[in-house]
CSV table of C-alpha atoms and ligand atoms in Angstrom, one decimal:
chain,number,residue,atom,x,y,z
A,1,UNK,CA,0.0,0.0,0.0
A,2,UNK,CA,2.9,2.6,0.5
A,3,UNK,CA,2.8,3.8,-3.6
A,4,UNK,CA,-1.2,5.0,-2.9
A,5,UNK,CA,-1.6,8.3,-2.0
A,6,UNK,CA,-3.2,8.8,1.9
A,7,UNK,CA,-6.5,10.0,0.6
A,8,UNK,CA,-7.0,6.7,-1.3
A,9,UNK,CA,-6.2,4.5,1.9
A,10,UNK,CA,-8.4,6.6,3.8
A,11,UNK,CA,-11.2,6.4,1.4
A,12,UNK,CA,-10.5,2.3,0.9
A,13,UNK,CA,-10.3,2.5,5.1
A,14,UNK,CA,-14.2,4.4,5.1
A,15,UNK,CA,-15.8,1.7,2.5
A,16,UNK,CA,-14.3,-1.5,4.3
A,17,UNK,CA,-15.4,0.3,8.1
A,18,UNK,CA,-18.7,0.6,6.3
A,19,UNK,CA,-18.5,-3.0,4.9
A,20,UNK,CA,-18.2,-4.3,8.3
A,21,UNK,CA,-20.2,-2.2,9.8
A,22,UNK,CA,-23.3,-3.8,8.2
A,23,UNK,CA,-22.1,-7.2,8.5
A,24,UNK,CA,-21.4,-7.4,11.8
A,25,UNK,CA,-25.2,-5.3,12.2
A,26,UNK,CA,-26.4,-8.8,11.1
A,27,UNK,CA,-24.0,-11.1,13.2
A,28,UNK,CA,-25.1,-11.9,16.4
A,29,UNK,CA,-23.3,-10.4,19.1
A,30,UNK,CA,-21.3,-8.0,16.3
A,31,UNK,CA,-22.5,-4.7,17.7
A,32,UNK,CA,-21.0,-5.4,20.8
A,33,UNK,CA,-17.8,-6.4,19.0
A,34,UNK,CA,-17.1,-3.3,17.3
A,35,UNK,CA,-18.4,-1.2,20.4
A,36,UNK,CA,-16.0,-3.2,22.4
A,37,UNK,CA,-12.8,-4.4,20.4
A,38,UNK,CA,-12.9,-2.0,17.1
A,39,UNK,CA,-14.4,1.2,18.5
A,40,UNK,CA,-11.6,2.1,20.8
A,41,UNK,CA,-8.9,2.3,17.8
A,42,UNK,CA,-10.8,5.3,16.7
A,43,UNK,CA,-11.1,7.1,19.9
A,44,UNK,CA,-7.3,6.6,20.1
A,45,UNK,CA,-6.8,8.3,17.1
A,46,UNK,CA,-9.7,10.7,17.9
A,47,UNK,CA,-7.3,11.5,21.5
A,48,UNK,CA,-4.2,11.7,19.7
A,49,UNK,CA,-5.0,14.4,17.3
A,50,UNK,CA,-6.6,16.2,20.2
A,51,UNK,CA,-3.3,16.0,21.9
A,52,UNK,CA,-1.6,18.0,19.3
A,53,UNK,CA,-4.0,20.7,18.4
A,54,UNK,CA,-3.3,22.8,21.3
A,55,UNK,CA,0.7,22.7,21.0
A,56,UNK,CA,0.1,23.6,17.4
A,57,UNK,CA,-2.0,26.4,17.5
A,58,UNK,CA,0.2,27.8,20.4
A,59,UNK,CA,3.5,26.9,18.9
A,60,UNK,CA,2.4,28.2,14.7
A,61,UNK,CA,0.3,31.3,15.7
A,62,UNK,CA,3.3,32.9,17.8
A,63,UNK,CA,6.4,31.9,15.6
A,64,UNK,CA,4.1,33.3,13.1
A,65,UNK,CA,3.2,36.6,14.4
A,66,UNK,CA,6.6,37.0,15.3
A,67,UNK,CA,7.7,36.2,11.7
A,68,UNK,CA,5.3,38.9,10.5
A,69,UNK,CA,7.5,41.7,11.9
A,70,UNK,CA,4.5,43.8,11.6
A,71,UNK,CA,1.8,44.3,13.7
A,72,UNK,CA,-0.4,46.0,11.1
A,73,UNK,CA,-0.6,43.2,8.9
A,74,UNK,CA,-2.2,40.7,11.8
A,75,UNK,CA,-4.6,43.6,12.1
A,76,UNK,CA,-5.2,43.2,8.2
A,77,UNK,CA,-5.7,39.7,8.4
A,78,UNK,CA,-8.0,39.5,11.3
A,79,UNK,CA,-10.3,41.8,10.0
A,80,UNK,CA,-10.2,39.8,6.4
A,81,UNK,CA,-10.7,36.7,7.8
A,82,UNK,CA,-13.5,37.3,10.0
A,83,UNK,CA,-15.3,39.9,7.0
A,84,UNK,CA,-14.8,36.4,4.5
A,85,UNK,CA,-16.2,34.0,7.2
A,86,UNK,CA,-19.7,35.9,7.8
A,87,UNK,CA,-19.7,36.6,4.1
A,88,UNK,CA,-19.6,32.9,3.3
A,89,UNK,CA,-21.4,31.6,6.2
A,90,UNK,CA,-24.3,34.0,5.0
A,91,UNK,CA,-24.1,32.8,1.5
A,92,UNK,CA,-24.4,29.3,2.9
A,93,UNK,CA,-27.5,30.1,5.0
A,94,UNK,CA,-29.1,32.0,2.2
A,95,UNK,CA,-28.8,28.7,0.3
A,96,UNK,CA,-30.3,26.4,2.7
A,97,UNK,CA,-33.1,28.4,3.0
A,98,UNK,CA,-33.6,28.8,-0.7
A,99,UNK,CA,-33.3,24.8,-1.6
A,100,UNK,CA,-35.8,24.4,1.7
A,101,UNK,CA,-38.5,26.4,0.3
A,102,UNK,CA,-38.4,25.6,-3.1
A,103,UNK,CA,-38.3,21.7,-1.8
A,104,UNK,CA,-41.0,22.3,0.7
A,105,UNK,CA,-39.9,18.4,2.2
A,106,UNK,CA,-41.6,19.0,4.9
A,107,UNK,CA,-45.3,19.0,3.3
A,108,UNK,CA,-46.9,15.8,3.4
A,109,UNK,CA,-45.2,14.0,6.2
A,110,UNK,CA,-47.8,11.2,7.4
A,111,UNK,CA,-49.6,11.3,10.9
A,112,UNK,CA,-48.3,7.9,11.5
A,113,UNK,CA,-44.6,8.9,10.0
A,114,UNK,CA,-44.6,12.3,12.5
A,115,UNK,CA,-45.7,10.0,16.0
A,116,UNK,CA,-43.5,7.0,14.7
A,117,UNK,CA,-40.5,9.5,14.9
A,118,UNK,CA,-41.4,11.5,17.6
A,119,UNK,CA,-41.8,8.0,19.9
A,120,UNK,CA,-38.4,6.7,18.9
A,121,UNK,CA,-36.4,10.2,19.5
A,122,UNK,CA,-38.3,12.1,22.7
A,123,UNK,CA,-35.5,11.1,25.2
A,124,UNK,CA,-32.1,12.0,23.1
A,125,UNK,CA,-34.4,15.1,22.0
A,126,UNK,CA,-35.4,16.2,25.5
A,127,UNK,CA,-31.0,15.9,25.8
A,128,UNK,CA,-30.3,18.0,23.5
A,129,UNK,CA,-32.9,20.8,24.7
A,130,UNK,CA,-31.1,20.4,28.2
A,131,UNK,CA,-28.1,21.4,26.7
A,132,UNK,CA,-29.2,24.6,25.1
A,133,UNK,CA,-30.3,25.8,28.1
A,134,UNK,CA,-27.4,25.8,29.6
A,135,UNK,CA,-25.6,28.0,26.8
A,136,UNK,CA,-28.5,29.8,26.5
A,137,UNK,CA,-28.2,31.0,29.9
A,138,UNK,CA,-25.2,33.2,30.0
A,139,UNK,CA,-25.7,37.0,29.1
A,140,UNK,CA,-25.7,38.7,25.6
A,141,UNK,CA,-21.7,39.2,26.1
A,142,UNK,CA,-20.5,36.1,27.5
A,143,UNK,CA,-19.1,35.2,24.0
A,144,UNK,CA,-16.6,38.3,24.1
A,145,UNK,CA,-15.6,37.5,28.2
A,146,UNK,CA,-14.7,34.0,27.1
A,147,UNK,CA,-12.3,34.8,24.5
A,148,UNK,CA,-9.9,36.2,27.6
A,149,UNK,CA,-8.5,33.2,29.8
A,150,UNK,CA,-7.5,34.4,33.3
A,151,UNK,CA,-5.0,31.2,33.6
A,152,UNK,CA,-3.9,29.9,30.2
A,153,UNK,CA,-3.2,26.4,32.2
A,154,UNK,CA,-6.6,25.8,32.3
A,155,UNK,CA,-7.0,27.3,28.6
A,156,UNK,CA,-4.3,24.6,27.5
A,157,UNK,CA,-5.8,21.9,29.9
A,158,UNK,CA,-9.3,22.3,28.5
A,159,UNK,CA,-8.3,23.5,24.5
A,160,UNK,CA,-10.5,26.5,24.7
A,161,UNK,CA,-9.2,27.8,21.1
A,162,UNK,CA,-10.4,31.2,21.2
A,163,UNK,CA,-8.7,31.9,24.2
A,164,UNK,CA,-5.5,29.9,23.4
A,165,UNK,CA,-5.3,32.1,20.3
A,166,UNK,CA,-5.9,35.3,21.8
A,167,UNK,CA,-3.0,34.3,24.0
A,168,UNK,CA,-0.7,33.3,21.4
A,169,UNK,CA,-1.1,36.4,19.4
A,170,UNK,CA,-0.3,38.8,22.8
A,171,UNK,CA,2.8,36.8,23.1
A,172,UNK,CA,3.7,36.9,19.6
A,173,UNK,CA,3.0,40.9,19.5
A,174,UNK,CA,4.9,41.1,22.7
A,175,UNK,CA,8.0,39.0,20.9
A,176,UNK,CA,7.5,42.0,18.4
A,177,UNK,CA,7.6,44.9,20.4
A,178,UNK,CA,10.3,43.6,22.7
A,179,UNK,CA,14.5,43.8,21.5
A,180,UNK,CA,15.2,41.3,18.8
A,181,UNK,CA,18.2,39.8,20.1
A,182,UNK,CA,15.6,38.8,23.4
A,183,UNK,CA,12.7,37.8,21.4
A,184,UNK,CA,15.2,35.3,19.4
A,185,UNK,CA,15.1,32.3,21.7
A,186,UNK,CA,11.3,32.0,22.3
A,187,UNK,CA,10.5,32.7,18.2
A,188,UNK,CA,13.3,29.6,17.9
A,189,UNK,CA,11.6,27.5,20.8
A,190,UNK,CA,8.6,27.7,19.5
A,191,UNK,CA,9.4,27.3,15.6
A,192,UNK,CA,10.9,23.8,16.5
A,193,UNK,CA,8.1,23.0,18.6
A,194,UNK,CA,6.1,23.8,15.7
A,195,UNK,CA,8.3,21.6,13.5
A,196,UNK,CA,8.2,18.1,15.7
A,197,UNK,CA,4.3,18.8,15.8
A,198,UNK,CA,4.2,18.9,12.5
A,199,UNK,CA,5.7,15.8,12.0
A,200,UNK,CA,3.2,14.0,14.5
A,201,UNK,CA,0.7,14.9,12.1
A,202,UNK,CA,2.6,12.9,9.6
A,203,UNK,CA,3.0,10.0,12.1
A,204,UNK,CA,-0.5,9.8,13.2
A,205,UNK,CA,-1.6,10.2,9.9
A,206,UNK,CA,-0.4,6.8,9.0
A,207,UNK,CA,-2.4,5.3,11.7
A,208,UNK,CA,-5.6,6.9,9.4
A,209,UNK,CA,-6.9,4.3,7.4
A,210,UNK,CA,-7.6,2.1,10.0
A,211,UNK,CA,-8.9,4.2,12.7
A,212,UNK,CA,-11.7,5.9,9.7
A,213,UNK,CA,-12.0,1.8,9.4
A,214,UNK,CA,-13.3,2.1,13.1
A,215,UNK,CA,-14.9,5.0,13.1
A,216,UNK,CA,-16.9,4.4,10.6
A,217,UNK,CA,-18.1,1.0,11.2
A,218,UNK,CA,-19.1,2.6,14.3
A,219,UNK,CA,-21.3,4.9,12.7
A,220,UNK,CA,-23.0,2.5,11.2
A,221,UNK,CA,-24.2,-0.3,13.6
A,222,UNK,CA,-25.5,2.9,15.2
A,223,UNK,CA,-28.4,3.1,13.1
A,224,UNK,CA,-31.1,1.0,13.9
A,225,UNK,CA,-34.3,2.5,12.3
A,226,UNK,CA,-33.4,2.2,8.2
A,227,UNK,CA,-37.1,3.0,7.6
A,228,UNK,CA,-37.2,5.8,9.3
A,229,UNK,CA,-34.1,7.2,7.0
A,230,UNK,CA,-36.1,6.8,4.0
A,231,UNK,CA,-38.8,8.4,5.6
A,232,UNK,CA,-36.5,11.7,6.5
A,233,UNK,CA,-34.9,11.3,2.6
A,234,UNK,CA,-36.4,14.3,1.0
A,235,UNK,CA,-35.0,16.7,4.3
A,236,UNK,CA,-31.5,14.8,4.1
A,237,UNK,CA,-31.2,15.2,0.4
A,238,UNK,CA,-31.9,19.3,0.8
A,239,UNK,CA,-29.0,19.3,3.0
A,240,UNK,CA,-26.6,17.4,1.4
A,241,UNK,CA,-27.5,19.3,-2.1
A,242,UNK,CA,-27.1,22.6,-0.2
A,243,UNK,CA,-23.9,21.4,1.2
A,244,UNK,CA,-22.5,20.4,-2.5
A,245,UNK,CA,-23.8,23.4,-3.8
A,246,UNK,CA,-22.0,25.3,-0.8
A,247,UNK,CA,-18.8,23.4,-1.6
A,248,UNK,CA,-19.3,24.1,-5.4
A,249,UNK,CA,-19.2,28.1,-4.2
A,250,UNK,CA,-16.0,27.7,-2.6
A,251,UNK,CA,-14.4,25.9,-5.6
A,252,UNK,CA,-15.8,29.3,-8.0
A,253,UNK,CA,-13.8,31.1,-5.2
A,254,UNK,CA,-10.6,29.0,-5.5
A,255,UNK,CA,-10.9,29.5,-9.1
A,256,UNK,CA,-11.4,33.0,-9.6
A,257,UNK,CA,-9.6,34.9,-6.3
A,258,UNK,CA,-7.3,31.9,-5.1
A,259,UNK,CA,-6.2,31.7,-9.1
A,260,UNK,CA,-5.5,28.0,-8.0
A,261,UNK,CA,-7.2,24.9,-9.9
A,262,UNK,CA,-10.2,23.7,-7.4
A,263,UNK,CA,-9.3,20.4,-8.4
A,264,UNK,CA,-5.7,21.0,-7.5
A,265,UNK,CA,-7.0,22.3,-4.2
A,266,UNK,CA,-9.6,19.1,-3.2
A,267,UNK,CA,-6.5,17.0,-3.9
A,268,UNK,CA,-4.1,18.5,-1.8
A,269,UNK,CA,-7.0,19.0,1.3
A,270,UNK,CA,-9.1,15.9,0.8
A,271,UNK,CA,-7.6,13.9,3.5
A,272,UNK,CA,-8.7,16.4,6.2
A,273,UNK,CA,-12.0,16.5,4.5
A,274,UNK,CA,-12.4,12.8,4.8
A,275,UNK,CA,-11.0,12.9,8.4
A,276,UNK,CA,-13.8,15.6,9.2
A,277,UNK,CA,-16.6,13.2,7.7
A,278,UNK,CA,-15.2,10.3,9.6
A,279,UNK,CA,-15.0,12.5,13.0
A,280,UNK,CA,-17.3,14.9,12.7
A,281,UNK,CA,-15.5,17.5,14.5
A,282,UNK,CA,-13.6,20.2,13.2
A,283,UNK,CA,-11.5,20.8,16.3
A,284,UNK,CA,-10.3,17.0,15.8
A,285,UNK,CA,-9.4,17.6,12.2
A,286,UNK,CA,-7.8,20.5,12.9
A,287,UNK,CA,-4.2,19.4,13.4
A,288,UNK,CA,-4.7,17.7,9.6
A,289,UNK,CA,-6.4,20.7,8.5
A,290,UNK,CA,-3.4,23.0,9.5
A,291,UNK,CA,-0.5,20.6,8.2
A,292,UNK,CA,-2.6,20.0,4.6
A,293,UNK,CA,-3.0,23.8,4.0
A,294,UNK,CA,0.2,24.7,5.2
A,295,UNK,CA,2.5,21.9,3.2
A,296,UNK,CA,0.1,20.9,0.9
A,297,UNK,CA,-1.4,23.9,-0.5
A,298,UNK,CA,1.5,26.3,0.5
A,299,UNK,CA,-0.2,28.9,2.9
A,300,UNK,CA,2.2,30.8,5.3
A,301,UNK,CA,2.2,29.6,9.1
A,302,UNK,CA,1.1,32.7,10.3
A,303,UNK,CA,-2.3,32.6,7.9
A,304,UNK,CA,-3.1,28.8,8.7
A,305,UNK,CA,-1.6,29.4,12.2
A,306,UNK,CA,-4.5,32.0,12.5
A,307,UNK,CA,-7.1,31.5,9.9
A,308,UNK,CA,-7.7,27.6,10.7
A,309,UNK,CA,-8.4,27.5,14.5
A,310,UNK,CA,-10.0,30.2,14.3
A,311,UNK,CA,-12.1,28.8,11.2
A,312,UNK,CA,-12.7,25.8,13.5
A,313,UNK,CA,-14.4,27.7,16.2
A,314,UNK,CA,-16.4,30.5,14.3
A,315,UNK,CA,-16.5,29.7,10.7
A,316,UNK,CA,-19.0,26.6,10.4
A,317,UNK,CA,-20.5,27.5,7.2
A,318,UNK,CA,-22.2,23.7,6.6
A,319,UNK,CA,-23.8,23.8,10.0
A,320,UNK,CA,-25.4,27.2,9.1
A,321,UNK,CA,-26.6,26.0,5.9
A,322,UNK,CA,-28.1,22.7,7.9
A,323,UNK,CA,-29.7,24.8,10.4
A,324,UNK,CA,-31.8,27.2,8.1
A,325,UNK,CA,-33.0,24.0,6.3
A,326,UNK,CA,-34.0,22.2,9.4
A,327,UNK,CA,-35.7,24.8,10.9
A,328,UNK,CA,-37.5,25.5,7.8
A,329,UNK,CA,-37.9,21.6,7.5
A,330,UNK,CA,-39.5,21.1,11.8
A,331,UNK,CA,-41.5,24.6,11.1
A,332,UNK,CA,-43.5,23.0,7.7
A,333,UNK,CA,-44.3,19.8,9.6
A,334,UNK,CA,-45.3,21.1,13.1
A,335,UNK,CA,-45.5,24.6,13.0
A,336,UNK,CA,-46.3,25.6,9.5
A,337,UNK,CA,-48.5,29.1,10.5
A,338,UNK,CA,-44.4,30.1,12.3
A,339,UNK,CA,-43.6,29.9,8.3
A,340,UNK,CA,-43.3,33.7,8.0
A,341,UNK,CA,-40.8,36.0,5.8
A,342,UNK,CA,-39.6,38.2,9.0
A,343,UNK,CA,-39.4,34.9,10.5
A,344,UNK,CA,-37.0,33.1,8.5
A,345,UNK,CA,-34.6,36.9,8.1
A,346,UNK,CA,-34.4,36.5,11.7
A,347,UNK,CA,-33.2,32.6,11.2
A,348,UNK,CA,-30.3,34.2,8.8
A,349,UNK,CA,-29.2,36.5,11.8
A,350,UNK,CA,-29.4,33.5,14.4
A,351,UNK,CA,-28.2,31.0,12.6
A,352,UNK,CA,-25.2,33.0,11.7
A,353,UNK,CA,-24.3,33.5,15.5
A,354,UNK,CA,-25.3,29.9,16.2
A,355,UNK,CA,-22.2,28.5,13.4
A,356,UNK,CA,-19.7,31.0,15.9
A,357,UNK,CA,-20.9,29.9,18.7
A,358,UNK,CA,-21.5,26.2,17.8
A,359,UNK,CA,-18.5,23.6,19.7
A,360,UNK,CA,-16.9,21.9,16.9
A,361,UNK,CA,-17.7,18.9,18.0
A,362,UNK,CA,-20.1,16.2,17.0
A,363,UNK,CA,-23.8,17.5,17.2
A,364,UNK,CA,-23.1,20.5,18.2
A,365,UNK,CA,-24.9,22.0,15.6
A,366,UNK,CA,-28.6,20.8,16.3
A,367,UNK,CA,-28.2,21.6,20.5
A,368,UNK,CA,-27.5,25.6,18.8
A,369,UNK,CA,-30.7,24.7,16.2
A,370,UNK,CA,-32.7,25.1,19.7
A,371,UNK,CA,-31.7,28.2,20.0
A,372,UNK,CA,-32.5,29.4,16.3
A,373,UNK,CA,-36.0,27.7,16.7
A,374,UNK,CA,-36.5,30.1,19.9
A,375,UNK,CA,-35.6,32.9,18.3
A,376,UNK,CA,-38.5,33.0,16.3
A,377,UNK,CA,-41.0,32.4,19.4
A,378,UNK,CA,-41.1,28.4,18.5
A,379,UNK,CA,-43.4,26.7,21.0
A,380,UNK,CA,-41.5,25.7,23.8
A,381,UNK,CA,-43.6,22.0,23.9
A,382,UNK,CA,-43.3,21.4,20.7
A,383,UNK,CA,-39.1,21.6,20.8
A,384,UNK,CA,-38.5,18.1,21.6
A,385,UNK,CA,-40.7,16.8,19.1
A,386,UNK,CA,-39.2,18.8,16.3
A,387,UNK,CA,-35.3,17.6,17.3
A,388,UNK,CA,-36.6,14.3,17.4
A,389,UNK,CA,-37.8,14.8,13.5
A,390,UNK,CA,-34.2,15.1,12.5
A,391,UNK,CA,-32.8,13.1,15.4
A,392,UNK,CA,-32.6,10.1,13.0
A,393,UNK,CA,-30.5,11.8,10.3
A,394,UNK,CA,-28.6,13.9,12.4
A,395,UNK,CA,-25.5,11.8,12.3
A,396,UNK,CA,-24.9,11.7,8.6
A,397,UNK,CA,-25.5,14.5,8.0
A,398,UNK,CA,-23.4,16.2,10.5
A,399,UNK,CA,-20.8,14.0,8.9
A,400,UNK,CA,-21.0,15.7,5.6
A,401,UNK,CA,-21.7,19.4,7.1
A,402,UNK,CA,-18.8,18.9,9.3
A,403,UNK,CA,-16.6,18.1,5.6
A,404,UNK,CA,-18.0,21.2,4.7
A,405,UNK,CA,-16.9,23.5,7.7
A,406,UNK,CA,-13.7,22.0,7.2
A,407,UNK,CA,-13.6,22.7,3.0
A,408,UNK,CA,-14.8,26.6,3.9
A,409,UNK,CA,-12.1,27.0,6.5
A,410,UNK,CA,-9.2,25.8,4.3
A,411,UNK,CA,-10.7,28.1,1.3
A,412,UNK,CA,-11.0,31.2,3.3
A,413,UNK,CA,-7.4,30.3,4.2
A,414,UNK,CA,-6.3,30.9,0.7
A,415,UNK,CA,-8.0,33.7,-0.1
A,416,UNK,CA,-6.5,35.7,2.9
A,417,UNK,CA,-3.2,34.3,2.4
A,418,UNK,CA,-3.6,34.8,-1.2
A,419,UNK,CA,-4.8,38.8,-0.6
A,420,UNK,CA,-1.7,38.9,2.0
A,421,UNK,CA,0.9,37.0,-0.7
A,422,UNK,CA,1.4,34.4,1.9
A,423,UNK,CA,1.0,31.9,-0.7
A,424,UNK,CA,3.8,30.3,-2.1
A,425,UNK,CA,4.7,26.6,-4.0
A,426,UNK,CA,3.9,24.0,-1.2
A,427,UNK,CA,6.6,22.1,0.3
A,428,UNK,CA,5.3,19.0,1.3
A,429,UNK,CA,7.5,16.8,4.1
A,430,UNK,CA,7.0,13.1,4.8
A,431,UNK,CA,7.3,11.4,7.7
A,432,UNK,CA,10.4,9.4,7.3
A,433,UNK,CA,12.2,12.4,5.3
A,434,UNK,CA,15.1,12.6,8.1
A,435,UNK,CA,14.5,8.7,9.1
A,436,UNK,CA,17.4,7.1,7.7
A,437,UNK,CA,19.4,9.2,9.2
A,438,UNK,CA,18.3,7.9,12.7
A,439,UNK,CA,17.3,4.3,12.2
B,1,LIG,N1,-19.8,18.6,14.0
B,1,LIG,C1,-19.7,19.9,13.5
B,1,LIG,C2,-18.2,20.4,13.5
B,1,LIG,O1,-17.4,19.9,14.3
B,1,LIG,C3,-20.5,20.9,14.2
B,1,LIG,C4,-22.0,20.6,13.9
B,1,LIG,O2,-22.5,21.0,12.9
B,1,LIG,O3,-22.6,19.8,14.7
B,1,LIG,O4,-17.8,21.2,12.6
């Protein structure tokens, strides 16, 4: 297998993990296997890239300030950045919204179909609204006091992002404004930190076709109702056109202000994307996201080093675009007389502050869709029955929104390194380019 190129073992490592995954759905005694003896090979992989997200933020966002030598120009690409993320994320919910009225797929769901759905999702609904409460409960500027840690121990211990990169851009300002011959060291320190991180990427990488293999054929003895997917086919297939259409947008964008070949560009990023369908979770993908932009598609440190954690965080254009359409989708089948114009202009503005506040983990998007729902006065009993609606599909699909967070935060990553001419001929490194050396 060593000739194949990574996103081909991946891919071969998803359809074999779904393989088994239906086979051992029909073994006796299979689920528990995987739960038991397969599973566990993905949450290892799942831990390990955990484990290096945080040193690489820390260690590429300061030696990449510091490189800048100018503090204007992180100023510049701050305020790009976030203007590009709300201009896409908008684009994406204006799409979802379009493709779910056109669609209308939720007209015409049966009685039986509605109570069916409702009876097999109440109690993982009824979780989900537990958990918007809580976020729900903290004041209109929370958001803003959370960005500034008041120990960056426990930032680093608990991988708060936005608070590890506000820290690592006061450091590297600091490394700018202090005497060069004293900033030296700690730029140095933290460029080979950022170099043996780099390489763990590469080493956990090769463990990636196996643990998608596991993660994947853990998604699927996860599903139990296949009816009830057919059933819910009409709201999934909205999505997932609105997300292809949304990745089709970026591609335009690559094309025309990137000046790169889109095709050129899924190549060189597709194995994050496929790590972000087989995790769904951006901030797990993020370490892959950071090393495929940087050596793959040639962005500068200090744009990736900024651009993609912080992309991770706030810039979730696929769970925008999922969250118009399912609101839209729960409003036509329980709540059609909420189905108002001003109604769905306020979903744009919430669902917009829903994809920057949203976790990047998995589901995170449908305990913010609570949130969007209230906003438009949704009737508090009827919550739980419109989450349990979507409940069924929500895995799926958060698998292919997640892919799409991911694309959009890797475009937007060209395009301000691109505007910054931070974007040079990629240098890709292996894992095993300084092994011989060693062995
Ligand atoms: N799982 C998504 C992510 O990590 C968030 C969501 O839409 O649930 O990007």
């Amino acid at each position: 297998m060593k000739k194949l190129a990574l996103h081909w073992k991946i891919l071969i490592g998803m359809v074999l993990g779904i393989i088994f995954g239906f086979i051992m759905t029909s073994v006796d005694g299979g689920k528990g296997f995987v739960t038991d003896w397969i599973k566990p090979f993905g949450t290892i992989f799942i831990n390990l890239l955990k484990l290096i997200a945080v040193p690489l933020i820390l260690a590429s966002l300061i030696k990449g300030v510091a490189d800048l030598k100018d503090i204007s120009k992180i100023k510049k690409m701050g305020l790009r950045t976030v203007g590009i993320y709300i201009s896409t994320t908008l684009v994406a919910i204006i799409i979802g919204l379009a493709i779910v009225n056109i669609v209308k797929p939720g007209e015409g769901m049966s009685v039986e179909t509605k109570e069916r759905i409702e009876a097999s999702f109440a109690t993982s609904a009824d979780a989900m609204v537990t958990k918007a409460k809580i976020t729900q409960e903290a004041g209109p500027l929370q958001a803003l006091v959370d960005i500034f840690p008041k120990n960056i121990f426990v930032s680093l211990g608990e991988a708060k992002m936005l608070q590890i990169i506000f820290f690592a851009l006061f450091v590297g300002i600091c490394l700018l404004l202090i005497e060069e011959k004293k900033a030296k060291p700690l730029i140095k320190f933290f460029d080979s930190l950022n170099e043996v991180v780099m390489k763990m990427v590469d080493l956990i990488m090769l463990f990636a076709p196996y643990a998608v293999f596991a993660l994947l054929a853990n998604v699927i003895i996860a599903f139990d109702d296949p009816e009830i997917l057919i059933k819910l086919l009409a709201y999934a297939a909205c999505v997932v056109g609105g997300l292809i259409l949304m990745i089709g947008f970026y591609m335009l964008l690559v094309k025309f202000v990137g000046k790169k070949s889109p095709l050129w560009f899924l190549k060189q990023i597709s194995p994050a994307q496929l790590l972000a369908f087989s995790t769904s979770s951006s901030a797990a993908t993020l370490p892959v996201t950071m090393e495929r932009v940087e050596e793959h598609v040639g962005v500068d440190k200090e744009v990736t080093g900024f651009v993609l954690p912080v992309g991770a965080t706030i810039n979730m254009d696929g769970t925008s675009l999922y969250q118009g359409i399912a609101a839209v989708f729960i409003m036509q089948v329980i709540w059609p007389e909420g189905l108002t114009f001003t109604n769905q202009l306020i979903i744009v503005g919430t669902a917009l502050l829903a994809s920057i506040g949203s976790a990047a983990v998995p589901s995170a998007g449908m305990v913010m869709l609570v949130i969007v729902l209230e906003s438009i006065g949704f009737p508090a009993h009827l919550l739980p029955i419109g989450l349990a609606l979507i409940f069924a599909v929500d895995r799926p699909l958060d698998m292919c929104r997640t892919t799409v967070n991911v694309t959009g935060d890797a475009t937007v990553a060209l395009l301000v390194a691109k505007s910054l001419g931070k974007l040079h001929d990629p240098k890709p490194k292996n894992w095993d380019d300084n092994y011989d050396k060693v062995k």
